[in-house]
PDB file of C-alpha atoms and ligand atoms in Angstrom:
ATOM      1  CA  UNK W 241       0.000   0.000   0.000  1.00  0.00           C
ATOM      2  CA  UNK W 242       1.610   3.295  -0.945  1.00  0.00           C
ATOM      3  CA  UNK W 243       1.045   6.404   0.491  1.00  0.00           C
ATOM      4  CA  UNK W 244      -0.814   7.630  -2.658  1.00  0.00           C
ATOM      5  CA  UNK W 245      -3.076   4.598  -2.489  1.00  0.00           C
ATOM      6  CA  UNK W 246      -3.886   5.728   1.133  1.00  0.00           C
ATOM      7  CA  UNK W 247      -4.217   9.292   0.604  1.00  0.00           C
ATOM      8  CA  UNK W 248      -6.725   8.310  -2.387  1.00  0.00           C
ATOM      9  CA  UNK W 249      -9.065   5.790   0.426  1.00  0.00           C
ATOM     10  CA  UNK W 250      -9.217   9.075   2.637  1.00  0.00           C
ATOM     11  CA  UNK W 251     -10.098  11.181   0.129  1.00  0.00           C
ATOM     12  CA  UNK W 252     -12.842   8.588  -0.786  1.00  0.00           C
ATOM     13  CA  UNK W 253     -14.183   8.759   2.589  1.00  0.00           C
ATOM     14  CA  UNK W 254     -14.504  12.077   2.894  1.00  0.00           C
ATOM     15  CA  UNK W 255     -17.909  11.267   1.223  1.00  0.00           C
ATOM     16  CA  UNK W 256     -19.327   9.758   4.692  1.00  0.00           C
ATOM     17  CA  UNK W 257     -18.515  12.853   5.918  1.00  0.00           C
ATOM     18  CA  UNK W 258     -21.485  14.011   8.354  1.00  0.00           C
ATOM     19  CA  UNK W 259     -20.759  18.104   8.580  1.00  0.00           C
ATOM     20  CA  UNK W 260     -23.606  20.013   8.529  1.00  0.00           C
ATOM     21  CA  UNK W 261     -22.465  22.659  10.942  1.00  0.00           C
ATOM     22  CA  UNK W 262     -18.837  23.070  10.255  1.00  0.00           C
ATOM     23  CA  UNK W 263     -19.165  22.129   6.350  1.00  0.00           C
ATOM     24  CA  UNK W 264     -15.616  20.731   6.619  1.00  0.00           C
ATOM     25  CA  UNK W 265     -15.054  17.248   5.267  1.00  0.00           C
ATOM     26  CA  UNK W 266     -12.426  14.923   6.890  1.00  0.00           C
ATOM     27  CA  UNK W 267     -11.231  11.526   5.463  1.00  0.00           C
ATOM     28  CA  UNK W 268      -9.266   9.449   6.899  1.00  0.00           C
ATOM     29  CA  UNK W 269      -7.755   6.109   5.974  1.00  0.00           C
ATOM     30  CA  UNK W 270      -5.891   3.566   8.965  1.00  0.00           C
ATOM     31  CA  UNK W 271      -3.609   0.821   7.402  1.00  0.00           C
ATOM     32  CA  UNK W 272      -3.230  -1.810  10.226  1.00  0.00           C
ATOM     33  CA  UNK W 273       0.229  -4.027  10.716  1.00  0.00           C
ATOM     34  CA  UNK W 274      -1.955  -6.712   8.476  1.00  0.00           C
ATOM     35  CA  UNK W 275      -2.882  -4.792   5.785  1.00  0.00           C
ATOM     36  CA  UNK W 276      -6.278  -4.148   6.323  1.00  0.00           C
ATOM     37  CA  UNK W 277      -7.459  -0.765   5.999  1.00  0.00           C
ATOM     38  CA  UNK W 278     -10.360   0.902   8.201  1.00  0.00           C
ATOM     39  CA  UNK W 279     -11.944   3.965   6.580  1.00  0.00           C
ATOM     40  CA  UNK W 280     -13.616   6.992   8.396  1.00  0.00           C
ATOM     41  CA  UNK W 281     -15.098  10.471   8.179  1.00  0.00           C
ATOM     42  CA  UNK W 282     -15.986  12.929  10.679  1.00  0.00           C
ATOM     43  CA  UNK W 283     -19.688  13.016  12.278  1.00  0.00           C
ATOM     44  CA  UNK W 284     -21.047  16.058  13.814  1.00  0.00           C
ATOM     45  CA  UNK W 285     -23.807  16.691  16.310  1.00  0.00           C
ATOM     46  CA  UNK W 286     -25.960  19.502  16.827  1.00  0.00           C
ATOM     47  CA  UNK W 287     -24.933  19.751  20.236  1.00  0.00           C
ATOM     48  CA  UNK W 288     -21.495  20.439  19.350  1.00  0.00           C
ATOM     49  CA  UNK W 289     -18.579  18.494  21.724  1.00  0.00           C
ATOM     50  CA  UNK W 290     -20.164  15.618  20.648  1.00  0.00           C
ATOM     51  CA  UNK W 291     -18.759  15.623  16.858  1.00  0.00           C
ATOM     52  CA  UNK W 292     -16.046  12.918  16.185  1.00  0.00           C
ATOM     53  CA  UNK W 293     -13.096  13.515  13.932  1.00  0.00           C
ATOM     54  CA  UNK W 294     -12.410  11.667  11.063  1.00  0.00           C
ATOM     55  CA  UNK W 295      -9.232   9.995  11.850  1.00  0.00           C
ATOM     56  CA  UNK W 296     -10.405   9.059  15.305  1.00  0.00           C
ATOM     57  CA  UNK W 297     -13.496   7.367  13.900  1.00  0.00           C
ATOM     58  CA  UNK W 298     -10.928   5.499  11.751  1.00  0.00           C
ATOM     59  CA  UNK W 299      -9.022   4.119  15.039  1.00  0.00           C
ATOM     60  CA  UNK W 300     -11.734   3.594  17.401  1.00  0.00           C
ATOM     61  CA  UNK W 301     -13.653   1.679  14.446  1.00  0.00           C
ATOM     62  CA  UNK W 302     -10.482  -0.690  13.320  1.00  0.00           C
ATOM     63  CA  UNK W 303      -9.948  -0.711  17.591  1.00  0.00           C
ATOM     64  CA  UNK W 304     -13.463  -2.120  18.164  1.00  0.00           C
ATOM     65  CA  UNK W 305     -12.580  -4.945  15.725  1.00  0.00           C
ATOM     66  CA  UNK W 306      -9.988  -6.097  18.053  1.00  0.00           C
ATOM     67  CA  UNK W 307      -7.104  -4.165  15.453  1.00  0.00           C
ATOM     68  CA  UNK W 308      -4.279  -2.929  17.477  1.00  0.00           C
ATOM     69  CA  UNK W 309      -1.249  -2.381  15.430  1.00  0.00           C
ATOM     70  CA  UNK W 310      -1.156  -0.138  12.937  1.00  0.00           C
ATOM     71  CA  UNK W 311       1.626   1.218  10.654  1.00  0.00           C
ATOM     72  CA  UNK W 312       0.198   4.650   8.628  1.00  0.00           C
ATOM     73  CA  UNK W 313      -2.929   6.771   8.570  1.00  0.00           C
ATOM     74  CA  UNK W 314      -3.427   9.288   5.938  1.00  0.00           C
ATOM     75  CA  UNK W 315      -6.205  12.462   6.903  1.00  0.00           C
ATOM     76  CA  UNK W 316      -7.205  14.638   4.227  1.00  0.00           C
ATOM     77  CA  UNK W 317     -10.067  17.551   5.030  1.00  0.00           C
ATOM     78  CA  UNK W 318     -11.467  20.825   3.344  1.00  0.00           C
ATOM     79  CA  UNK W 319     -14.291  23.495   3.272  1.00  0.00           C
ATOM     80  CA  UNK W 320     -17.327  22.133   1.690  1.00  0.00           C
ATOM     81  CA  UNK W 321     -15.518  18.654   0.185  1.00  0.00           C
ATOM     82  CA  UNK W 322     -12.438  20.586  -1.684  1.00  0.00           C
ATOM     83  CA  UNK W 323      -9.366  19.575  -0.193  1.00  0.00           C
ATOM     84  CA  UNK W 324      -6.830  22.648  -1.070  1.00  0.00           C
ATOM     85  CA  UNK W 325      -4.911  22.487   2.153  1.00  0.00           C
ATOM     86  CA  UNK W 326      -3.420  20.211   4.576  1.00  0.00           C
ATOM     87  CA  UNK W 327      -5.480  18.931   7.748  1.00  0.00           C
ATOM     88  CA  UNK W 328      -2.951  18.279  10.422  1.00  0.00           C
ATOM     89  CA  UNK W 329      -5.005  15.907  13.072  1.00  0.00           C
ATOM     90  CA  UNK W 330      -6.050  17.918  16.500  1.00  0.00           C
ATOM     91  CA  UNK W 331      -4.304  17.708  19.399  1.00  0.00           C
ATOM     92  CA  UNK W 332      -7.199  14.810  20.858  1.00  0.00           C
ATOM     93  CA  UNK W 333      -6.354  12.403  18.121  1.00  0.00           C
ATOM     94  CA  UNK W 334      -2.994  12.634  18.282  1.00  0.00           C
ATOM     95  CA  UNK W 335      -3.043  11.541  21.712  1.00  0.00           C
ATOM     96  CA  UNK W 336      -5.816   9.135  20.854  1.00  0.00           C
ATOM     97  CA  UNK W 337      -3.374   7.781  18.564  1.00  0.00           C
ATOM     98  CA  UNK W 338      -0.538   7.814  21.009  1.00  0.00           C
ATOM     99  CA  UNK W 339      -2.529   5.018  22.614  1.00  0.00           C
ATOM    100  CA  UNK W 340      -1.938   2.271  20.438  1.00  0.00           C
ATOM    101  CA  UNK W 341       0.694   3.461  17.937  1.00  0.00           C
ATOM    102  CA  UNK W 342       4.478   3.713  18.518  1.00  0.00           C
ATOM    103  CA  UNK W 343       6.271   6.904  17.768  1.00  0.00           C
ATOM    104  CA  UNK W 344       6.821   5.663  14.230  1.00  0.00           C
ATOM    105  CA  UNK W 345       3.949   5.122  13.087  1.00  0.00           C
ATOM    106  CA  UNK W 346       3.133   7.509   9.834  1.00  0.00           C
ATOM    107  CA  UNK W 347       0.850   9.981   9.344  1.00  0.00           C
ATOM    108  CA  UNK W 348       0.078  11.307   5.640  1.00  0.00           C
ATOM    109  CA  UNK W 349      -1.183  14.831   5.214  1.00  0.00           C
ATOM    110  CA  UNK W 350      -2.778  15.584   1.636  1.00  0.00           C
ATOM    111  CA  UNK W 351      -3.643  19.106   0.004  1.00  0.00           C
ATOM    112  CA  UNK W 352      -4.404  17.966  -3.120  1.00  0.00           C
ATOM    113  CA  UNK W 353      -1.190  18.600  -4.841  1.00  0.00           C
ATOM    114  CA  UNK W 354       1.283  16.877  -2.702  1.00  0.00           C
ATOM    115  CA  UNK W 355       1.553  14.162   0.366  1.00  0.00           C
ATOM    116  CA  UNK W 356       3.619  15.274   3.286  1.00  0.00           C
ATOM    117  CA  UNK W 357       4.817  13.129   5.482  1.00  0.00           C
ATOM    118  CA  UNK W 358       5.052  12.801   9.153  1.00  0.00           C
ATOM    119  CA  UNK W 359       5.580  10.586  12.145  1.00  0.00           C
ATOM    120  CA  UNK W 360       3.708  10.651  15.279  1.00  0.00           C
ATOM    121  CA  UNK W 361       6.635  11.075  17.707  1.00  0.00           C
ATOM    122  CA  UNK W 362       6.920  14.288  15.604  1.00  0.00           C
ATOM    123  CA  UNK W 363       3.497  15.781  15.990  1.00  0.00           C
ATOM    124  CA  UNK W 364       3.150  14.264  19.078  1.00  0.00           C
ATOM    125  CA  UNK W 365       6.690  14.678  21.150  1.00  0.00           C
ATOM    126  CA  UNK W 366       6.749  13.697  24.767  1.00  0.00           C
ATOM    127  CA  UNK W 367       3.379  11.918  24.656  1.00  0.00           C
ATOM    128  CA  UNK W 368       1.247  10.898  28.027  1.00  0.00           C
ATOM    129  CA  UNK W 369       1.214   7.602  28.961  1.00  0.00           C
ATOM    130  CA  UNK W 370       0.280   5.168  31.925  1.00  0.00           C
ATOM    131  CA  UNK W 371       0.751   1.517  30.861  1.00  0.00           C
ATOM    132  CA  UNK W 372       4.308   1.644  28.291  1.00  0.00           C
TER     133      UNK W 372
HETATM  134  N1  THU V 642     -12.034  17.535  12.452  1.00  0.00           N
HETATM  135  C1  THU V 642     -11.548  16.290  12.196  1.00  0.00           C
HETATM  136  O1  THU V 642     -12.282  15.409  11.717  1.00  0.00           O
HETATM  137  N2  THU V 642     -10.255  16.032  12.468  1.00  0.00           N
HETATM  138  C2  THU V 642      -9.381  16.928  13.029  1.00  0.00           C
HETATM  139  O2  THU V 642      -8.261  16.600  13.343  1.00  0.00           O
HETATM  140  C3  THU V 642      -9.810  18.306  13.246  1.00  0.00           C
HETATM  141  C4  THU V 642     -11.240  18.593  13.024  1.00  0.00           C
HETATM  142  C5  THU V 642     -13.437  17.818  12.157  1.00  0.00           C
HETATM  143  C6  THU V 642     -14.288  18.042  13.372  1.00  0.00           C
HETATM  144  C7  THU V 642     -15.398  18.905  12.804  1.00  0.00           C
HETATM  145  O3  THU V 642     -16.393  18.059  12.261  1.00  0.00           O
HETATM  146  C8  THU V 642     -14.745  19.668  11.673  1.00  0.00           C
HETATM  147  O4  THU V 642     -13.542  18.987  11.385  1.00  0.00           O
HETATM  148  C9  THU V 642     -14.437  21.111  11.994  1.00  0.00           C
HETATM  149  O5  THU V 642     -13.729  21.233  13.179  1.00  0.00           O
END
């Protein structure tokens, strides 16, 4: 699985994308350790702290499967579907990833020209942790 052949399955998701109040799409795309890959978009709620990201939605989905090793996720997001810019995952999810995924792991950013890439001890440097 290349990066480009992640970025495009987040990209794809972006159409489950659930944004009525923000109008901001997210996509994200979770390749596991085994290959399998766990799509996701972000949901929204009315009352608003109640909205999931995309890329969260990815991991707790592939989690709940019993999934816990994963080696790349690529998160792609935009104003009303157009992906011009990169989408950088909030400070939650990165933590949220922290979890289960070693400072390695990758994470591909997409603004519809060119993939940058990242790894989560980078975005996420002297992460919390209770049980490593
Ligand atoms: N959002 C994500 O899905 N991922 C992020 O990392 C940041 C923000 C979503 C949440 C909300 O639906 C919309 O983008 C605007 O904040």
């Amino acid at each position: 699985m290349t990066a480009q052949e992640l970025v495009n399955k987040a990209v794809e998701a972006t159409r489950g994308s659930y944004s009525p109040y923000s109008g901001f799409t997210v996509g994200a795309a979770l390749l596991c350790e085994d290959g399998e890959v766990f799509t996701a978009a972000n949901v929204e709620n009315a009352s608003y702290s109640a909205t999931m990201c995309g890329e969260r939605n990815a991991l707790f989905y592939a989690a709940a499967q019993g999934k816990r090793k994963f080696t790349a996720v690529a998160i792609v997001g935009g104003h009303g579907g157009k992906i011009e810019d990169f989408c950088p995952p909030c400070g939650v999810c990165r933590q949220a990833y922290s979890e289960f995924c070693s400072p390695d792991f990758k994470i591909y950013l997409y603004n519809g020209r060119e993939i940058r890439e990242y790894t989560l001890g980078q975005l996420l440097p002297e992460s919390f942790d209770l049980i490593k």
